[in-house]
mmCIF file of C-alpha atoms in Angstrom:
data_model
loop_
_atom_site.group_PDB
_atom_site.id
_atom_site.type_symbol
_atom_site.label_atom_id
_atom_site.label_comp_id
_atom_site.label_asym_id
_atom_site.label_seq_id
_atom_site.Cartn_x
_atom_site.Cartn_y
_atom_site.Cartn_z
ATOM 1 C CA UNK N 1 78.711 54.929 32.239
ATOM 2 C CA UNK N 2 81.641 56.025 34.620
ATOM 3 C CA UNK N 3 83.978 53.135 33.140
ATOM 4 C CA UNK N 4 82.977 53.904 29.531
ATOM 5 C CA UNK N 5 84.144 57.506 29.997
ATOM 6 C CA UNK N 6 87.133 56.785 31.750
ATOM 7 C CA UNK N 7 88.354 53.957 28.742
ATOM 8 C CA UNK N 8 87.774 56.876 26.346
ATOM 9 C CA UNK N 9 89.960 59.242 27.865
ATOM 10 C CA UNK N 10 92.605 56.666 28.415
ATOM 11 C CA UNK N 11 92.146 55.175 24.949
ATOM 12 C CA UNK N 12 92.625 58.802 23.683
ATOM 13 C CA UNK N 13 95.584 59.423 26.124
ATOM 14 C CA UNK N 14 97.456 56.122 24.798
ATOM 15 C CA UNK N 15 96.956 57.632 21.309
ATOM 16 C CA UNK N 16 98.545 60.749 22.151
ATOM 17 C CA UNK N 17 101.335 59.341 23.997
ATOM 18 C CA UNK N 18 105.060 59.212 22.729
ATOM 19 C CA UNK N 19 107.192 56.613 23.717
ATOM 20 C CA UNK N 20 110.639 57.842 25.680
ATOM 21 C CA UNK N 21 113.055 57.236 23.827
ATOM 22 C CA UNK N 22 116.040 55.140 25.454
ATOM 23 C CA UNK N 23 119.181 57.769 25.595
ATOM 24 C CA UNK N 24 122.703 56.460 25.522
ATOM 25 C CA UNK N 25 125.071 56.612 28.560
ATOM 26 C CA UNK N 26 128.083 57.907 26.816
ATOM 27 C CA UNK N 27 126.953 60.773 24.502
ATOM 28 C CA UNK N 28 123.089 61.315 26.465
ATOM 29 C CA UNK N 29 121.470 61.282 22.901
ATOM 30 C CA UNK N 30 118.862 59.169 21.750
ATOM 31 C CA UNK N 31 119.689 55.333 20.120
ATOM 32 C CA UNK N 32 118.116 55.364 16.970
ATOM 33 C CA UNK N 33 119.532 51.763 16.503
ATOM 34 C CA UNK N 34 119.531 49.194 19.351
ATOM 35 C CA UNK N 35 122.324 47.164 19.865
ATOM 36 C CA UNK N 36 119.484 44.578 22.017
ATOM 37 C CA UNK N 37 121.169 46.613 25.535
ATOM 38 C CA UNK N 38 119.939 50.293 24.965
ATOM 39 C CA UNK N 39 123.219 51.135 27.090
ATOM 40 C CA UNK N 40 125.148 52.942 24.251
ATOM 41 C CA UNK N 41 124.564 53.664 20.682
ATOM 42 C CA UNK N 42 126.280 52.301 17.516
ATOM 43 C CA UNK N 43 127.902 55.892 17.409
ATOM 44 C CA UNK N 44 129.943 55.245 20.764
ATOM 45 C CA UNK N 45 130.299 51.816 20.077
ATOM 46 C CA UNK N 46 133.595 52.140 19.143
ATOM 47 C CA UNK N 47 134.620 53.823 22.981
ATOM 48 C CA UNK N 48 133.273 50.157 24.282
ATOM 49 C CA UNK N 49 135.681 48.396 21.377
ATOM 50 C CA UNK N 50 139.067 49.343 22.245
ATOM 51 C CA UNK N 51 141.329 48.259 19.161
ATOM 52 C CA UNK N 52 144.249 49.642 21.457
ATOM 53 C CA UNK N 53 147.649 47.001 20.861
ATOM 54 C CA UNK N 54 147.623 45.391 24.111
ATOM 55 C CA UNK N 55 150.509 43.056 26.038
ATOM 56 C CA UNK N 56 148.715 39.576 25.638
ATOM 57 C CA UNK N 57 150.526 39.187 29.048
ATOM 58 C CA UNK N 58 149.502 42.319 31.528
ATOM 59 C CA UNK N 59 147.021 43.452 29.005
ATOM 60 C CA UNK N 60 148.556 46.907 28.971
ATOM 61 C CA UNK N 61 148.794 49.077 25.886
ATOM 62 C CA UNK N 62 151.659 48.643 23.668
ATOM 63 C CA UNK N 63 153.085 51.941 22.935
ATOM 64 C CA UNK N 64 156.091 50.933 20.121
ATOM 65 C CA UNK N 65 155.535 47.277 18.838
ATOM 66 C CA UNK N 66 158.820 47.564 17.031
ATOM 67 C CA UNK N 67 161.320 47.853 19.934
ATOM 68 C CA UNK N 68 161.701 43.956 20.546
ATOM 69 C CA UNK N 69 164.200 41.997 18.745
ATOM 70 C CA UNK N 70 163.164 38.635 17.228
ATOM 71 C CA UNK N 71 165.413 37.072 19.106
ATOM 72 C CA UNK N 72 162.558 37.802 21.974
ATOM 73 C CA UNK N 73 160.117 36.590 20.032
ATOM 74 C CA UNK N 74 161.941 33.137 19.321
ATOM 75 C CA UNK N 75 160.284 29.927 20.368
ATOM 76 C CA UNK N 76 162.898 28.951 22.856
ATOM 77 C CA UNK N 77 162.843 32.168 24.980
ATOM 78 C CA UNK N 78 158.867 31.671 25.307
ATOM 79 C CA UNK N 79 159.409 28.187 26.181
ATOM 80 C CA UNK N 80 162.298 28.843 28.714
ATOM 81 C CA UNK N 81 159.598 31.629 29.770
ATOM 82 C CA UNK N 82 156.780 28.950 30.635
ATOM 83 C CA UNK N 83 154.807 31.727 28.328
ATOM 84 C CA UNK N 84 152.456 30.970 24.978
ATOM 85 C CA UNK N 85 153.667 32.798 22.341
ATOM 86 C CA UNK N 86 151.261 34.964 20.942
ATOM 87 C CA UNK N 87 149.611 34.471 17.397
ATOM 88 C CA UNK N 88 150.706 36.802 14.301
ATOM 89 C CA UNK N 89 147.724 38.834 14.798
ATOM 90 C CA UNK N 90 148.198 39.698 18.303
ATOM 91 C CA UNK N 91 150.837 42.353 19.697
ATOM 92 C CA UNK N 92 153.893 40.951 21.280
ATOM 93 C CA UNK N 93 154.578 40.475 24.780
ATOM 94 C CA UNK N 94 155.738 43.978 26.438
ATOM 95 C CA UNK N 95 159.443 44.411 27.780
ATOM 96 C CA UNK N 96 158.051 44.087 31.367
ATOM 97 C CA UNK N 97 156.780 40.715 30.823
ATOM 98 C CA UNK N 98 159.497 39.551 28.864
ATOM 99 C CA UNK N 99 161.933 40.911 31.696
ATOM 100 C CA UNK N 100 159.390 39.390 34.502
ATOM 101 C CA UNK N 101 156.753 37.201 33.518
ATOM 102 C CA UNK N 102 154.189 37.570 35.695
ATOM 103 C CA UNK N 103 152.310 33.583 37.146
ATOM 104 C CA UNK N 104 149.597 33.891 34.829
ATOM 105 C CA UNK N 105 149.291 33.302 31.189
ATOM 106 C CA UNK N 106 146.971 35.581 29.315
ATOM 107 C CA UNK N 107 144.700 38.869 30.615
ATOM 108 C CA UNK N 108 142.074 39.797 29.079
ATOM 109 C CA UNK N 109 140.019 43.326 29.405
ATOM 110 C CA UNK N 110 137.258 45.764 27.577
ATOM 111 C CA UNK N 111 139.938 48.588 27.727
ATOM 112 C CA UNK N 112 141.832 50.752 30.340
ATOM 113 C CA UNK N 113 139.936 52.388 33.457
ATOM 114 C CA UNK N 114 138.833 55.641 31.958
ATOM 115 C CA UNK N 115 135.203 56.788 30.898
ATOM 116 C CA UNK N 116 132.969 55.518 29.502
ATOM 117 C CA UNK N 117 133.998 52.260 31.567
ATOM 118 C CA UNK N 118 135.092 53.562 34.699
ATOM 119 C CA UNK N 119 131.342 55.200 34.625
ATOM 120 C CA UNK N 120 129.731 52.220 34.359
ATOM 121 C CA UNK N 121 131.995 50.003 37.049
ATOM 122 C CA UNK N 122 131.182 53.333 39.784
ATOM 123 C CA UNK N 123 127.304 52.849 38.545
ATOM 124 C CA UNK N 124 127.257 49.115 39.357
ATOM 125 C CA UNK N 125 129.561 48.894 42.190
ATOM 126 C CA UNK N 126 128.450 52.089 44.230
ATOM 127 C CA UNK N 127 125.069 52.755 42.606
ATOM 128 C CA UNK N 128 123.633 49.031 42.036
ATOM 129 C CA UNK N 129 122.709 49.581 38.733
ATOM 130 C CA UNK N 130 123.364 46.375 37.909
ATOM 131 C CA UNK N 131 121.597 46.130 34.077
ATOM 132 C CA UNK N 132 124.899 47.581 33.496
ATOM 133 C CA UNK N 133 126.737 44.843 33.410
ATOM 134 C CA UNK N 134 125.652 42.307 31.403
ATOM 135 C CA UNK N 135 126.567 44.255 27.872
ATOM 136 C CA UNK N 136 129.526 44.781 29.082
ATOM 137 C CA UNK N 137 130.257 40.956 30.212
ATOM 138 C CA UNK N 138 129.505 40.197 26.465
ATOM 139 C CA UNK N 139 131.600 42.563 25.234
ATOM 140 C CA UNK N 140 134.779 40.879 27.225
ATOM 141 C CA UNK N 141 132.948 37.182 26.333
ATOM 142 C CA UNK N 142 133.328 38.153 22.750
ATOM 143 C CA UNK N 143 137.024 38.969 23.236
ATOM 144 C CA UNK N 144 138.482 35.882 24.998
ATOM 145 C CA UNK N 145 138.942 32.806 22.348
ATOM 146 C CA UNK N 146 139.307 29.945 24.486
ATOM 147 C CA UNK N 147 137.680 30.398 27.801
ATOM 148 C CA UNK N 148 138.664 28.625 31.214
ATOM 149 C CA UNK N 149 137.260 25.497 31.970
ATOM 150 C CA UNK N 150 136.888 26.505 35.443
ATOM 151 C CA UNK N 151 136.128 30.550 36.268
ATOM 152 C CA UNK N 152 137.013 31.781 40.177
ATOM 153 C CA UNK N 153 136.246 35.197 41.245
ATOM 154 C CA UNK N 154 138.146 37.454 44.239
ATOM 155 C CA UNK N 155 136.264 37.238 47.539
ATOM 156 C CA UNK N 156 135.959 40.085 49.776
ATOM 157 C CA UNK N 157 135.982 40.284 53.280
ATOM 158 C CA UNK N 158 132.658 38.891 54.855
ATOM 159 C CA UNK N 159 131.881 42.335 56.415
ATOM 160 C CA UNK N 160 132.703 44.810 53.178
ATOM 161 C CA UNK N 161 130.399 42.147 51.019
ATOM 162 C CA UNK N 162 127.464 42.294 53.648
ATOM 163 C CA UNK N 163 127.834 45.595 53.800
ATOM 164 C CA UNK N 164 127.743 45.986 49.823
ATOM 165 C CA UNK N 165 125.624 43.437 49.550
ATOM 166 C CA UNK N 166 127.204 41.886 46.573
ATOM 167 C CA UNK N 167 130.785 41.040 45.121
ATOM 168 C CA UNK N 168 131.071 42.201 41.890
ATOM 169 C CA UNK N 169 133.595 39.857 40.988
ATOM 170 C CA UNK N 170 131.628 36.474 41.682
ATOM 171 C CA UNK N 171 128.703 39.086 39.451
ATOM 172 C CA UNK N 172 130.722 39.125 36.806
ATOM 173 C CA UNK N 173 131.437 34.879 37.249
ATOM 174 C CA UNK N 174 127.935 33.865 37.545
ATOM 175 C CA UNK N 175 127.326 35.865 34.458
ATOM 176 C CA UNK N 176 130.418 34.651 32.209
ATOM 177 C CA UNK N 177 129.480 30.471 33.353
ATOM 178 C CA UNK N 178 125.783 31.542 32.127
ATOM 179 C CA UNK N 179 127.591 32.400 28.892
ATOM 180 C CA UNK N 180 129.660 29.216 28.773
ATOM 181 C CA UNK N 181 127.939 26.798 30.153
ATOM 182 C CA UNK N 182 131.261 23.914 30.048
ATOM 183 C CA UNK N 183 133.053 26.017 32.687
ATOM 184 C CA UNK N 184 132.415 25.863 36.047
ATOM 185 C CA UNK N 185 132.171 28.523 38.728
ATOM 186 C CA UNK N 186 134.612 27.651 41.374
ATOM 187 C CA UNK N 187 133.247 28.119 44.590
ATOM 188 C CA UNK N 188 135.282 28.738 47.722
ATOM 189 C CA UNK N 189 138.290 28.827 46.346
ATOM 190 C CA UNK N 190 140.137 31.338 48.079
ATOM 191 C CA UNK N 191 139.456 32.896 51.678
ATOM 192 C CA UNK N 192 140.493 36.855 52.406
ATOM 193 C CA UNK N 193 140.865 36.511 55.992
ATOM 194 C CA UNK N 194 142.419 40.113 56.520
ATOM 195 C CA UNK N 195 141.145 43.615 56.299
ATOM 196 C CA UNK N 196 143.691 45.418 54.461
ATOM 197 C CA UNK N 197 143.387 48.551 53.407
ATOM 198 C CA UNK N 198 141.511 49.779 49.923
ATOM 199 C CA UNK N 199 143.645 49.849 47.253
ATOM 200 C CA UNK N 200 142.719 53.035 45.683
ATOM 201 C CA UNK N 201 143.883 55.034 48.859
ATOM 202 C CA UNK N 202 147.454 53.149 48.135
ATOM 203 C CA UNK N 203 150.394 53.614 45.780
ATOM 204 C CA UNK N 204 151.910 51.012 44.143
ATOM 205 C CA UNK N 205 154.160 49.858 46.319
ATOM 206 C CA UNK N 206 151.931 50.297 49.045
ATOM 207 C CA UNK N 207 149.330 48.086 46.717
ATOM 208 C CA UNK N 208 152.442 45.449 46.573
ATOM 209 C CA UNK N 209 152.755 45.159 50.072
ATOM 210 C CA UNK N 210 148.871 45.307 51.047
ATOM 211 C CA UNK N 211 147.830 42.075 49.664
ATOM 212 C CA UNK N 212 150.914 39.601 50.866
ATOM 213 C CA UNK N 213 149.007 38.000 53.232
ATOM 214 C CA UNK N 214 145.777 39.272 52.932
ATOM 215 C CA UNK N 215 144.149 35.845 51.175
ATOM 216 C CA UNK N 216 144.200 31.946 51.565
ATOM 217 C CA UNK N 217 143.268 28.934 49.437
ATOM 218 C CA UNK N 218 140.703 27.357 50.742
ATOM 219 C CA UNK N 219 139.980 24.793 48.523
ATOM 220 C CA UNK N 220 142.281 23.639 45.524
ATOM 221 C CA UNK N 221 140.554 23.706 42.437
ATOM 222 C CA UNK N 222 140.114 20.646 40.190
ATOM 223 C CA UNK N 223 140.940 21.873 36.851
ATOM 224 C CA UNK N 224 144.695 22.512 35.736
ATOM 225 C CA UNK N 225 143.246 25.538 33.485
ATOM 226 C CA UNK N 226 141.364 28.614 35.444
ATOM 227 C CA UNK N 227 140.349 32.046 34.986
ATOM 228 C CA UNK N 228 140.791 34.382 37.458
ATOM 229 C CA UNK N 229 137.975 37.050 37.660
ATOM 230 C CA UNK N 230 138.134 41.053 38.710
ATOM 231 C CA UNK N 231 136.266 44.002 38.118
ATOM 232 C CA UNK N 232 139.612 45.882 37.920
ATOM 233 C CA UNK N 233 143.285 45.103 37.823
ATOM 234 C CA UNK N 234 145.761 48.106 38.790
ATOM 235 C CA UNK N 235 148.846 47.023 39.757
ATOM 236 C CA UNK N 236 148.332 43.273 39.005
ATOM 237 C CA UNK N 237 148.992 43.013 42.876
ATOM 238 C CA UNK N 238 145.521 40.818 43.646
ATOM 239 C CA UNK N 239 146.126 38.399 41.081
ATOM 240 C CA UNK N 240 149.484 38.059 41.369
ATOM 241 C CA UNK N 241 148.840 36.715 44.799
ATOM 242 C CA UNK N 242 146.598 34.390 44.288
ATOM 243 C CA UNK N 243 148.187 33.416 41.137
ATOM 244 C CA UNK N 244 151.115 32.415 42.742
ATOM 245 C CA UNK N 245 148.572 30.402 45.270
ATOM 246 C CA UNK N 246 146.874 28.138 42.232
ATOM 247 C CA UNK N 247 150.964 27.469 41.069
ATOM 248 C CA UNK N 248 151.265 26.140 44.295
ATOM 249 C CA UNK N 249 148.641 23.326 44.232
ATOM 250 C CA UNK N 250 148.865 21.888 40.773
ATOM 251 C CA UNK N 251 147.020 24.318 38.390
ATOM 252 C CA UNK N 252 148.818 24.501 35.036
ATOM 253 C CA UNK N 253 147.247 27.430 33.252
ATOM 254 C CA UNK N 254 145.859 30.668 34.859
ATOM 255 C CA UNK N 255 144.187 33.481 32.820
ATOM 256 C CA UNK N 256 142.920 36.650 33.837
ATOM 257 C CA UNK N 257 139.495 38.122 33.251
ATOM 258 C CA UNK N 258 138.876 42.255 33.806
ATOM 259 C CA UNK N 259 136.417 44.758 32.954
ATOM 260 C CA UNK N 260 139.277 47.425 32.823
ATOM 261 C CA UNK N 261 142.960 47.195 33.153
ATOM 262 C CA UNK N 262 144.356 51.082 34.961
ATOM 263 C CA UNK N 263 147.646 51.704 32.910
ATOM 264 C CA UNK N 264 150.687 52.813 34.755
#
């Protein structure tokens, strides 16, 4: 008798009961249509696809595409360069990297370090909301053409990562080789054997100088074409280093792979 009455006044509560609707992250409102995440809506969408001209090289915006000459542009300066010339539909290399090409190749990023994506990098990293991050390594998966066959993220010091508990880099590569299964996640490749500094608390210069010695290769990769992978780039200081540390054993091609790029 007791467990009739009590399936009757559940059944009827059931009935009653509205389902919460999922709210987005960017403008709190409801999604009326999912995009298969429930993370944003298709109204703020367009914050997540950043259509900003971007340096194919640093991955910073472009803020006048017509102040290069086309004798830049010509095949022999991007040869002499060791640098792939863009394709017609992409923005053209930025003065800086013309003037100083940095070791790597290409960079590729969702947009600069600003909301909505700054949000969701201090969620994952500092809140461990990690559901967070998957949309977003689609979004970057969608953007890069011809992916690395090999992907290696940044370590972090053994301490700061057991203190964490994660590295949101090697997150971020575990989740990319899951989307492309032909690469493979490099493990071990480089060793940060010192505990510099944070680089937030720096300035640029200060960034420059924090990370000279700061990391080791541990073990050479095998592939001649990698991918680099960081949550953030700032200064470019990071993989710069350990750019010029895959030059040094053999590797051909390095790209890099970023959530958000922070523009100067």
């Amino acid at each position: 008798m007791l467990i009739t009455i009590l399936q009757t006044s559940f059944g009827s509560v059931m009935h009653n009961f509205t389902p919460i609707r999922k709210r987005c992250h960017i403008c709190g409102l409801g999604i009326p249509l999912s995009l298969g995440h429930n993370l944003w809506c298709h109204y703020c969408q367009s914050y997540i696809e950043d259509d900003t001209p971007r340096c194919p090289s640093c991955a910073l915006p472009i803020l006048n595409e017509q102040c290069f000459s086309e004798q830049c542009f010509s095949e022999q300066y991007f040869s002499k360069q060791h640098l792939s010339k863009p394709p017609l539909n992409e923005p053209p290399v930025c003065g800086e990297c013309l003037k100083l090409p940095p070791p790597w190749q290409r960079m590729f990023c969702l947009g600069d370090y600003q909301f909505p994506l700054s949000l969701f990098i201090q969620k994952i990293k500092h809140q461990r909301q990690f559901w967070l991050l998957p949309p977003l390594i689609e979004q970057l998966h969608q953007r890069i053409p011809d992916p690395a066959p090999m992907l290696i993220s940044v370590p972090m010091i053994w301490h700061q990562e057991l203190w964490r508990g994660f590295n949101l880099s090697h997150l971020m590569a575990k989740q990319m080789h899951a989307l492309w299964p032909s690469s493979h996640l490099g493990e071990h490749i480089f060793h940060k054997r010192m505990n510099t500094p944070t680089q937030k608390s720096l300035n640029r210069q200060a960034r420059l100088n924090n990370v000279g010695k700061a990391f080791t290769l541990q073990n050479a990769p095998t592939a001649k074409h990698v991918a680099i992978i960081d949550d953030v780039v700032t200064t470019g200081a990071t993989v710069k280093h350990l750019s010029q540390l895959l030059l040094e054993v053999g590797v051909e091609k390095i790209d890099i792979y970023c959530l958000c790029r922070t523009p100067n």
